[in-house]
């Protein structure tokens, strides 16, 4: 359940831990990425590792929504239990907040669950989760259930709760696994994680003894990967590279925050780790967080892309800049949990019809769909066959399960997935193999 976790180890970071984000665990983790190249066998292997770790904790942990203890005798809530087993196996969820977990990865229909998927429930019948479990196959989940049951394996048909309280499921494998082959940005993020327990943060910079200021740590990590920032000063670092919007963040970007709301003076620098994650060096150590929380939203100043810029040395590994499709998808993903359905078009409140949503997303990337009506959007661009879809293609659906009249739109994001604003009220990522998509898919248009 989603509760405030307070332990002796968290007290030192209380100013950030109260934001619903976790203290980093004592283990190396892999860089989260949204441009992965992982095959199904690798995903299944990782899921099996997660399940093995989770099962190994049965009988060794107790339920607690007030204390997080990652050593024996373990103490977990439902969410911190999953955060722990994922991070122990090299995947950083970066949060023990069910709301934020539910905004990660991609949507998956309940009849298409795979091992490692996260399932979310609400005992109050709302869309705000208060429980999370991990699917382990054969219609079963493993979960930190409650103070009595503790960690248990449960059949989803065993109680009405699992049907009546079910909200959604998210597939975080493979979307949170690293790219293969690794890019310079991957290596920057991976090194940052690897150094979490090996550096001392303070007021001096000494590479030999691994002692750094926040700016010094960032300078060191990038230098080790062939990118020369040339300064350890946050204000000077904030002048480097190319400015990028929060909606277009890519792994390896530098993100700057103020200590006070409204200030333009950087007090924090973070390395963007992909999929809303940031790695923050500060006096408490190297912390991992998610960008969803109000603290960072209110204190965000700017972000800078310093990889692939002239300041990068010639020895830096070449990387491919983001395409317009990548930027389009990245921006659409930032609207998860923010944009909502309504029979209006209101950019200020982010209230749209489904076609208004696609109109708005493409508009932010300089693409004019000409109309906020789904059927009229289906007349622009070039027709593309379903088996030839590319990221950024506009998808056209019906909503009557007949696949006839175009009344809904979506954006293809690759991997047989699309993102759209559902008439049920929220932005979702969903598979084209879902029952709904199969019954309602009509056509696609290439507009990029």
Coordinates of C-alpha atoms in Angstrom, one line a residue:
X1 CA 0.0 0.0 0.0
X2 CA 1.1 3.6 -0.6
X3 CA 2.4 5.0 2.7
X4 CA 5.1 7.2 4.0
X5 CA 8.2 5.0 4.7
X6 CA 10.4 6.2 7.6
X7 CA 13.5 4.5 8.8
X8 CA 16.7 5.6 10.4
X9 CA 18.4 5.4 7.0
X10 CA 15.7 7.6 5.4
X11 CA 15.8 10.3 8.0
X12 CA 19.0 11.7 6.5
X13 CA 17.1 12.2 3.2
X14 CA 13.8 13.2 4.7
X15 CA 13.4 16.2 2.5
X16 CA 13.3 14.0 -0.6
X17 CA 11.9 10.8 0.8
X18 CA 8.7 12.5 1.7
X19 CA 8.1 13.0 -2.0
X20 CA 7.2 9.3 -2.4
X21 CA 10.6 8.3 -3.9
X22 CA 13.0 5.7 -2.6
X23 CA 16.4 5.8 -1.0
X24 CA 18.8 4.0 -3.3
X25 CA 19.6 0.4 -2.4
X26 CA 23.0 -1.0 -2.0
X27 CA 23.2 -2.6 -5.5
X28 CA 24.2 -1.7 -9.0
X29 CA 21.2 -1.1 -11.3
X30 CA 20.9 -0.8 -15.1
X31 CA 20.0 2.3 -16.9
X32 CA 16.3 2.7 -17.8
X33 CA 15.7 3.3 -21.5
X34 CA 12.8 3.7 -23.8
X35 CA 14.8 2.7 -26.9
X36 CA 15.6 -0.9 -26.0
X37 CA 16.8 -3.8 -28.2
X38 CA 16.1 -6.8 -26.0
X39 CA 14.7 -10.1 -27.2
X40 CA 12.0 -12.1 -25.5
X41 CA 14.4 -14.6 -24.1
X42 CA 16.3 -11.9 -22.3
X43 CA 13.0 -10.5 -20.9
X44 CA 11.9 -13.9 -19.7
X45 CA 15.3 -14.5 -18.1
X46 CA 15.0 -11.2 -16.2
X47 CA 11.5 -12.0 -15.1
X48 CA 12.6 -15.4 -13.8
X49 CA 15.3 -13.7 -11.7
X50 CA 12.7 -11.3 -10.3
X51 CA 10.4 -14.1 -9.3
X52 CA 13.2 -16.1 -7.8
X53 CA 14.3 -13.2 -5.6
X54 CA 10.7 -12.5 -4.6
X55 CA 10.1 -16.2 -3.6
X56 CA 13.3 -16.3 -1.6
X57 CA 11.9 -13.6 0.7
X58 CA 8.9 -15.6 1.7
X59 CA 9.0 -16.1 5.4
X60 CA 11.8 -13.6 5.8
X61 CA 10.0 -10.3 5.6
X62 CA 7.1 -8.7 7.5
X63 CA 4.6 -6.1 6.3
X64 CA 5.2 -2.5 7.3
X65 CA 3.8 0.7 5.8
X66 CA 5.9 2.9 8.1
X67 CA 9.3 1.3 7.8
X68 CA 11.5 0.1 5.0
X69 CA 14.2 -2.3 5.9
X70 CA 16.2 -3.9 3.0
X71 CA 18.2 -6.2 5.2
X72 CA 17.1 -9.3 7.3
X73 CA 14.6 -9.2 9.0
X74 CA 13.1 -7.4 6.0
X75 CA 10.3 -4.9 6.3
X76 CA 8.3 -3.9 3.2
X77 CA 5.0 -2.4 2.0
X78 CA 3.6 -3.9 -1.2
X79 CA 5.3 -1.3 -3.3
X80 CA 8.7 -1.2 -1.6
X81 CA 8.8 -5.0 -1.8
X82 CA 8.7 -4.8 -5.6
X83 CA 11.0 -1.8 -5.7
X84 CA 13.5 -3.9 -3.7
X85 CA 13.4 -7.1 -5.9
X86 CA 13.6 -5.1 -9.1
X87 CA 16.6 -3.2 -8.0
X88 CA 18.3 -6.3 -6.6
X89 CA 18.1 -7.6 -10.1
X90 CA 19.4 -4.5 -11.9
X91 CA 16.2 -2.7 -12.8
X92 CA 15.6 0.6 -11.1
X93 CA 11.9 1.5 -10.5
X94 CA 13.1 4.5 -8.6
X95 CA 10.0 4.8 -6.5
X96 CA 7.9 3.0 -3.9
X97 CA 4.8 5.1 -4.9
X98 CA 2.2 3.0 -6.7
X99 CA 0.9 6.0 -8.6
X100 CA 4.4 6.5 -10.1
X101 CA 4.9 2.9 -10.8
X102 CA 1.6 2.8 -12.7
X103 CA 2.9 5.5 -15.1
X104 CA 6.0 3.4 -16.1
X105 CA 6.4 0.9 -18.9
X106 CA 3.5 0.2 -21.2
X107 CA -0.1 -0.8 -20.8
X108 CA -0.9 -4.5 -21.1
X109 CA -4.3 -6.0 -21.2
X110 CA -5.3 -8.4 -18.4
X111 CA -5.7 -11.3 -20.8
X112 CA -2.1 -10.8 -22.1
X113 CA -0.2 -10.8 -18.9
X114 CA 3.4 -12.0 -18.9
X115 CA 5.8 -12.8 -16.0
X116 CA 7.2 -9.6 -14.5
X117 CA 4.2 -7.4 -15.3
X118 CA 3.0 -5.2 -12.5
X119 CA -0.7 -5.3 -11.5
X120 CA -2.4 -2.4 -9.8
X121 CA -5.5 -2.5 -7.5
X122 CA -7.6 0.0 -5.6
X123 CA -9.7 -1.1 -2.6
X124 CA -11.6 2.1 -2.8
X125 CA -12.8 1.6 -6.4
X126 CA -10.9 4.6 -7.8
X127 CA -8.3 4.9 -10.5
X128 CA -5.7 5.7 -7.8
X129 CA -3.9 2.4 -6.8
X130 CA -3.3 1.4 -3.2
X131 CA -1.8 -2.0 -3.9
X132 CA 0.6 -3.5 -6.5
X133 CA 1.6 -7.1 -7.2
X134 CA 3.8 -8.9 -9.7
X135 CA 2.5 -11.5 -12.2
X136 CA 4.5 -14.8 -12.1
X137 CA 2.5 -16.8 -14.6
X138 CA -0.3 -19.4 -14.4
X139 CA -2.8 -16.7 -13.3
X140 CA -0.8 -16.0 -10.1
X141 CA 0.9 -13.0 -8.5
X142 CA 3.4 -12.6 -5.8
X143 CA 2.8 -9.8 -3.4
X144 CA 3.4 -8.4 0.1
X145 CA -0.2 -8.7 0.9
X146 CA -0.9 -7.5 4.5
X147 CA 0.5 -7.9 8.0
X148 CA -1.1 -11.3 8.4
X149 CA -0.3 -13.0 5.1
X150 CA 3.0 -11.1 4.5
X151 CA 4.6 -12.3 1.2
X152 CA 2.4 -14.8 -0.6
X153 CA 1.7 -16.3 -4.0
X154 CA -2.0 -15.8 -4.9
X155 CA -4.2 -17.0 -7.7
X156 CA -6.1 -14.1 -9.3
X157 CA -9.3 -16.1 -9.2
X158 CA -9.0 -16.9 -5.5
X159 CA -10.9 -13.8 -4.2
X160 CA -13.4 -11.3 -5.7
X161 CA -11.0 -8.5 -4.7
X162 CA -8.6 -9.3 -7.6
X163 CA -11.4 -8.7 -10.1
X164 CA -13.4 -6.0 -8.4
X165 CA -10.4 -3.8 -7.4
X166 CA -8.3 -4.3 -10.5
X167 CA -7.2 -1.1 -12.2
X168 CA -4.6 -1.9 -14.8
X169 CA -1.3 -3.7 -15.6
X170 CA 2.0 -2.3 -16.8
X171 CA 4.8 -4.1 -18.6
X172 CA 8.1 -2.7 -17.4
X173 CA 10.2 -5.4 -19.0
X174 CA 11.7 -4.8 -21.5
X175 CA 11.1 -1.1 -21.4
X176 CA 13.3 -0.6 -18.3
X177 CA 16.1 -2.9 -19.5
X178 CA 19.2 -1.3 -21.1
X179 CA 19.9 -0.9 -24.8
X180 CA 22.0 -3.4 -26.6
X181 CA 24.5 -2.3 -27.8
X182 CA 25.0 0.4 -25.2
X183 CA 25.2 4.0 -26.3
X184 CA 27.4 6.7 -24.7
X185 CA 24.3 7.9 -22.8
X186 CA 23.7 4.3 -21.6
X187 CA 27.3 4.2 -20.3
X188 CA 26.9 7.6 -18.6
X189 CA 23.9 6.4 -16.7
X190 CA 25.3 3.0 -15.9
X191 CA 28.5 4.5 -14.5
X192 CA 26.5 6.9 -12.4
X193 CA 24.6 3.9 -10.9
X194 CA 27.8 2.0 -10.4
X195 CA 29.4 4.8 -8.5
X196 CA 26.5 5.2 -6.0
X197 CA 28.2 3.4 -3.2
X198 CA 31.8 4.2 -4.2
X199 CA 31.9 8.0 -4.0
X200 CA 31.9 10.5 -1.1
X201 CA 30.0 13.7 -1.6
X202 CA 31.2 16.9 -0.1
X203 CA 32.8 20.2 -0.9
X204 CA 36.0 19.1 -2.7
X205 CA 36.7 17.3 -6.0
X206 CA 39.4 14.6 -5.9
X207 CA 39.0 12.0 -8.6
X208 CA 41.7 9.7 -7.1
X209 CA 39.8 9.3 -3.8
X210 CA 36.4 9.6 -5.5
X211 CA 35.4 12.6 -3.5
X212 CA 33.1 15.1 -5.4
X213 CA 30.8 18.0 -5.3
X214 CA 27.5 17.5 -7.2
X215 CA 28.9 19.3 -10.2
X216 CA 32.2 17.5 -9.8
X217 CA 30.5 14.1 -9.9
X218 CA 28.7 15.0 -13.1
X219 CA 31.9 16.3 -14.7
X220 CA 33.7 13.1 -13.8
X221 CA 31.0 10.8 -15.1
X222 CA 30.8 12.5 -18.4
X223 CA 34.6 12.8 -18.8
X224 CA 34.9 9.0 -18.3
X225 CA 32.6 8.6 -21.3
X226 CA 34.5 10.9 -23.6
X227 CA 32.3 14.0 -23.0
X228 CA 34.2 17.0 -21.6
X229 CA 32.1 19.5 -19.7
X230 CA 35.1 21.4 -18.6
X231 CA 33.6 22.8 -15.4
X232 CA 32.3 21.6 -12.0
X233 CA 30.2 24.7 -11.4
X234 CA 26.5 24.2 -11.8
X235 CA 25.8 27.7 -13.3
X236 CA 28.5 27.1 -15.9
X237 CA 27.3 23.6 -16.6
X238 CA 23.8 25.0 -17.2
X239 CA 25.2 27.1 -20.1
X240 CA 26.6 24.1 -22.0
X241 CA 25.1 22.2 -24.8
X242 CA 21.6 22.7 -26.3
X243 CA 18.5 23.5 -24.3
X244 CA 15.8 20.9 -24.4
X245 CA 12.3 21.0 -23.0
X246 CA 11.2 18.7 -20.3
X247 CA 8.9 17.0 -22.8
X248 CA 11.9 16.0 -25.0
X249 CA 14.3 14.7 -22.4
X250 CA 16.6 11.9 -23.5
X251 CA 18.9 9.7 -21.5
X252 CA 22.2 11.5 -20.7
X253 CA 20.7 15.0 -20.6
X254 CA 21.6 17.2 -17.7
X255 CA 18.6 18.5 -15.7
X256 CA 18.8 21.5 -13.4
X257 CA 16.6 22.4 -10.4
X258 CA 16.5 25.3 -8.0
X259 CA 16.4 25.0 -4.3
X260 CA 13.5 27.4 -4.1
X261 CA 10.4 27.6 -6.2
X262 CA 10.7 30.4 -8.8
X263 CA 14.4 30.7 -8.5
X264 CA 16.6 30.4 -11.7
X265 CA 19.7 29.6 -9.7
X266 CA 20.6 25.9 -9.9
X267 CA 20.9 24.1 -6.6
X268 CA 20.6 20.6 -8.0
X269 CA 21.9 18.9 -11.1
X270 CA 20.6 15.5 -12.2
X271 CA 21.5 13.1 -15.0
X272 CA 18.4 12.0 -16.9
X273 CA 18.2 8.2 -16.8
X274 CA 15.3 7.7 -19.2
X275 CA 11.6 7.0 -18.7
X276 CA 11.2 9.8 -16.1
X277 CA 14.1 8.8 -13.9
X278 CA 16.8 11.1 -12.7
X279 CA 20.1 10.4 -10.8
X280 CA 20.9 13.2 -8.4
X281 CA 24.3 13.7 -6.7
X282 CA 24.0 15.7 -3.5
X283 CA 25.2 15.8 0.1
X284 CA 23.2 12.6 0.9
X285 CA 24.9 10.6 -1.8
X286 CA 23.8 9.5 -5.3
X287 CA 20.0 9.3 -5.3
X288 CA 17.6 8.0 -7.9
X289 CA 14.2 9.7 -8.2
X290 CA 11.3 10.0 -10.7
X291 CA 10.2 13.3 -12.3
X292 CA 6.5 12.9 -11.5
X293 CA 6.7 14.4 -8.0
X294 CA 5.7 18.0 -7.4
X295 CA 9.1 18.9 -5.9
X296 CA 10.9 18.6 -9.2
X297 CA 8.0 19.9 -11.3
X298 CA 8.0 23.1 -9.2
X299 CA 11.8 23.6 -9.2
X300 CA 12.6 22.6 -12.8
X301 CA 14.8 25.3 -14.4
X302 CA 16.1 23.8 -17.7
X303 CA 17.7 20.8 -19.3
X304 CA 20.8 20.6 -21.5
X305 CA 21.9 18.1 -24.1
X306 CA 25.6 17.8 -23.9
X307 CA 26.2 14.5 -25.7
X308 CA 26.8 14.9 -29.5
X309 CA 27.6 18.6 -29.0
X310 CA 30.9 20.3 -29.9
X311 CA 32.0 20.1 -26.3
X312 CA 32.1 16.3 -26.6
X313 CA 35.6 15.0 -27.4
X314 CA 36.3 13.2 -30.7
X315 CA 36.8 10.0 -28.7
X316 CA 33.2 10.0 -27.6
X317 CA 31.1 7.1 -29.1
X318 CA 28.8 8.3 -31.8
X319 CA 25.1 8.2 -31.0
X320 CA 22.1 8.7 -33.1
X321 CA 20.2 11.9 -32.3
X322 CA 16.5 11.6 -31.5
X323 CA 14.2 11.6 -34.5
X324 CA 11.0 13.7 -34.7
X325 CA 9.1 10.4 -34.0
X326 CA 11.1 9.8 -30.8
X327 CA 10.4 13.4 -29.7
X328 CA 6.7 13.0 -30.5
X329 CA 6.4 9.9 -28.5
X330 CA 8.5 11.3 -25.6
X331 CA 6.2 14.3 -25.4
X332 CA 3.0 12.2 -25.6
X333 CA 4.4 10.0 -22.8
X334 CA 4.9 13.0 -20.5
X335 CA 1.1 13.6 -20.7
X336 CA 0.4 10.3 -18.9
X337 CA -1.4 11.2 -15.7
X338 CA -1.8 14.9 -16.8
X339 CA -4.0 15.0 -19.9
X340 CA -7.7 14.1 -19.4
X341 CA -10.7 13.4 -21.5
X342 CA -13.4 16.0 -22.1
X343 CA -15.6 17.3 -24.9
X344 CA -13.4 20.4 -25.3
X345 CA -10.0 21.4 -26.5
X346 CA -8.2 23.2 -23.7
X347 CA -4.4 23.2 -23.8
X348 CA -4.2 25.1 -20.5
X349 CA -6.0 22.3 -18.5
X350 CA -4.9 19.6 -20.9
X351 CA -8.5 18.5 -21.5
X352 CA -9.1 17.0 -24.9
X353 CA -11.1 14.5 -27.0
X354 CA -9.0 11.6 -28.2
X355 CA -8.5 13.4 -31.6
X356 CA -7.8 16.6 -29.8
X357 CA -5.1 14.9 -27.9
X358 CA -3.3 13.7 -31.1
X359 CA -3.8 17.1 -32.6
X360 CA -2.1 18.7 -29.6
X361 CA 0.8 16.2 -29.5
X362 CA 1.6 16.6 -33.2
X363 CA 1.2 20.4 -32.9
X364 CA 3.9 20.6 -30.3
X365 CA 6.3 19.0 -32.8
X366 CA 5.3 21.4 -35.6
X367 CA 2.9 19.0 -37.3
X368 CA -0.5 20.4 -38.2
X369 CA -3.2 17.6 -38.4
X370 CA -5.6 20.3 -39.8
X371 CA -8.5 19.1 -37.7
X372 CA -9.4 18.0 -34.1
X373 CA -11.9 15.5 -35.5
X374 CA -10.8 11.9 -35.9
X375 CA -12.4 11.2 -39.2
X376 CA -10.8 14.3 -40.8
X377 CA -7.4 13.5 -39.4
X378 CA -7.7 10.2 -41.3
X379 CA -7.6 12.1 -44.6
X380 CA -4.1 13.7 -44.2
X381 CA -0.7 12.2 -44.8
X382 CA -0.1 9.0 -46.6
X383 CA -1.8 5.6 -46.0
X384 CA 0.4 3.0 -44.4
X385 CA -0.3 -0.7 -44.0
X386 CA -0.5 -2.2 -40.5
X387 CA 2.5 -4.5 -41.1
X388 CA 4.6 -1.5 -42.1
X389 CA 3.9 0.8 -39.2
X390 CA 6.7 3.2 -38.0
X391 CA 7.0 5.1 -34.8
X392 CA 5.0 8.4 -35.1
X393 CA 2.3 7.0 -37.4
X394 CA -1.2 8.2 -36.7
X395 CA -3.5 5.3 -36.0
X396 CA -7.3 5.4 -36.6
X397 CA -9.9 3.4 -34.8
X398 CA -13.6 3.0 -34.4
X399 CA -15.2 2.7 -30.9
X400 CA -18.1 0.4 -31.8
X401 CA -16.1 -2.9 -32.2
X402 CA -17.1 -2.9 -35.9
X403 CA -14.0 -1.2 -37.4
X404 CA -16.1 1.0 -39.6
X405 CA -16.4 4.7 -38.7
X406 CA -13.3 6.5 -37.5
X407 CA -14.0 8.0 -34.0
X408 CA -10.7 7.5 -32.1
X409 CA -7.0 8.1 -32.8
X410 CA -3.7 7.0 -31.4
X411 CA 0.0 7.3 -32.1
X412 CA 2.2 4.3 -32.9
X413 CA 5.2 4.1 -30.5
X414 CA 6.9 0.9 -31.8
X415 CA 6.9 -2.6 -30.4
X416 CA 3.3 -3.1 -31.5
X417 CA 2.2 -0.5 -28.9
X418 CA 0.3 2.8 -29.3
X419 CA -0.5 5.7 -27.0
X420 CA -3.8 7.4 -26.9
X421 CA -6.2 9.4 -24.8
X422 CA -9.0 7.0 -23.8
X423 CA -12.5 8.1 -23.5
X424 CA -12.4 6.5 -20.0
X425 CA -10.4 9.5 -19.0
X426 CA -6.6 9.0 -19.2
X427 CA -3.7 8.7 -21.5
X428 CA -2.7 5.0 -21.9
X429 CA -0.1 2.9 -23.7
X430 CA -1.7 -0.2 -25.2
X431 CA -0.9 -3.2 -27.4
X432 CA -2.3 -3.4 -30.9
X433 CA -3.0 -7.0 -30.0
X434 CA -5.4 -6.1 -27.3
X435 CA -9.0 -7.1 -27.8
X436 CA -10.1 -3.5 -28.1
X437 CA -7.5 -2.6 -30.7
X438 CA -8.2 -5.8 -32.8
X439 CA -11.9 -5.0 -32.9
X440 CA -11.6 -1.3 -33.6
X441 CA -8.4 -0.8 -35.7
X442 CA -9.2 0.8 -39.1
X443 CA -6.1 2.3 -40.7
X444 CA -3.0 4.4 -40.3
X445 CA -1.5 7.5 -41.8
X446 CA 2.1 8.6 -42.1
X447 CA 2.2 12.3 -41.2
X448 CA 5.8 12.8 -40.2

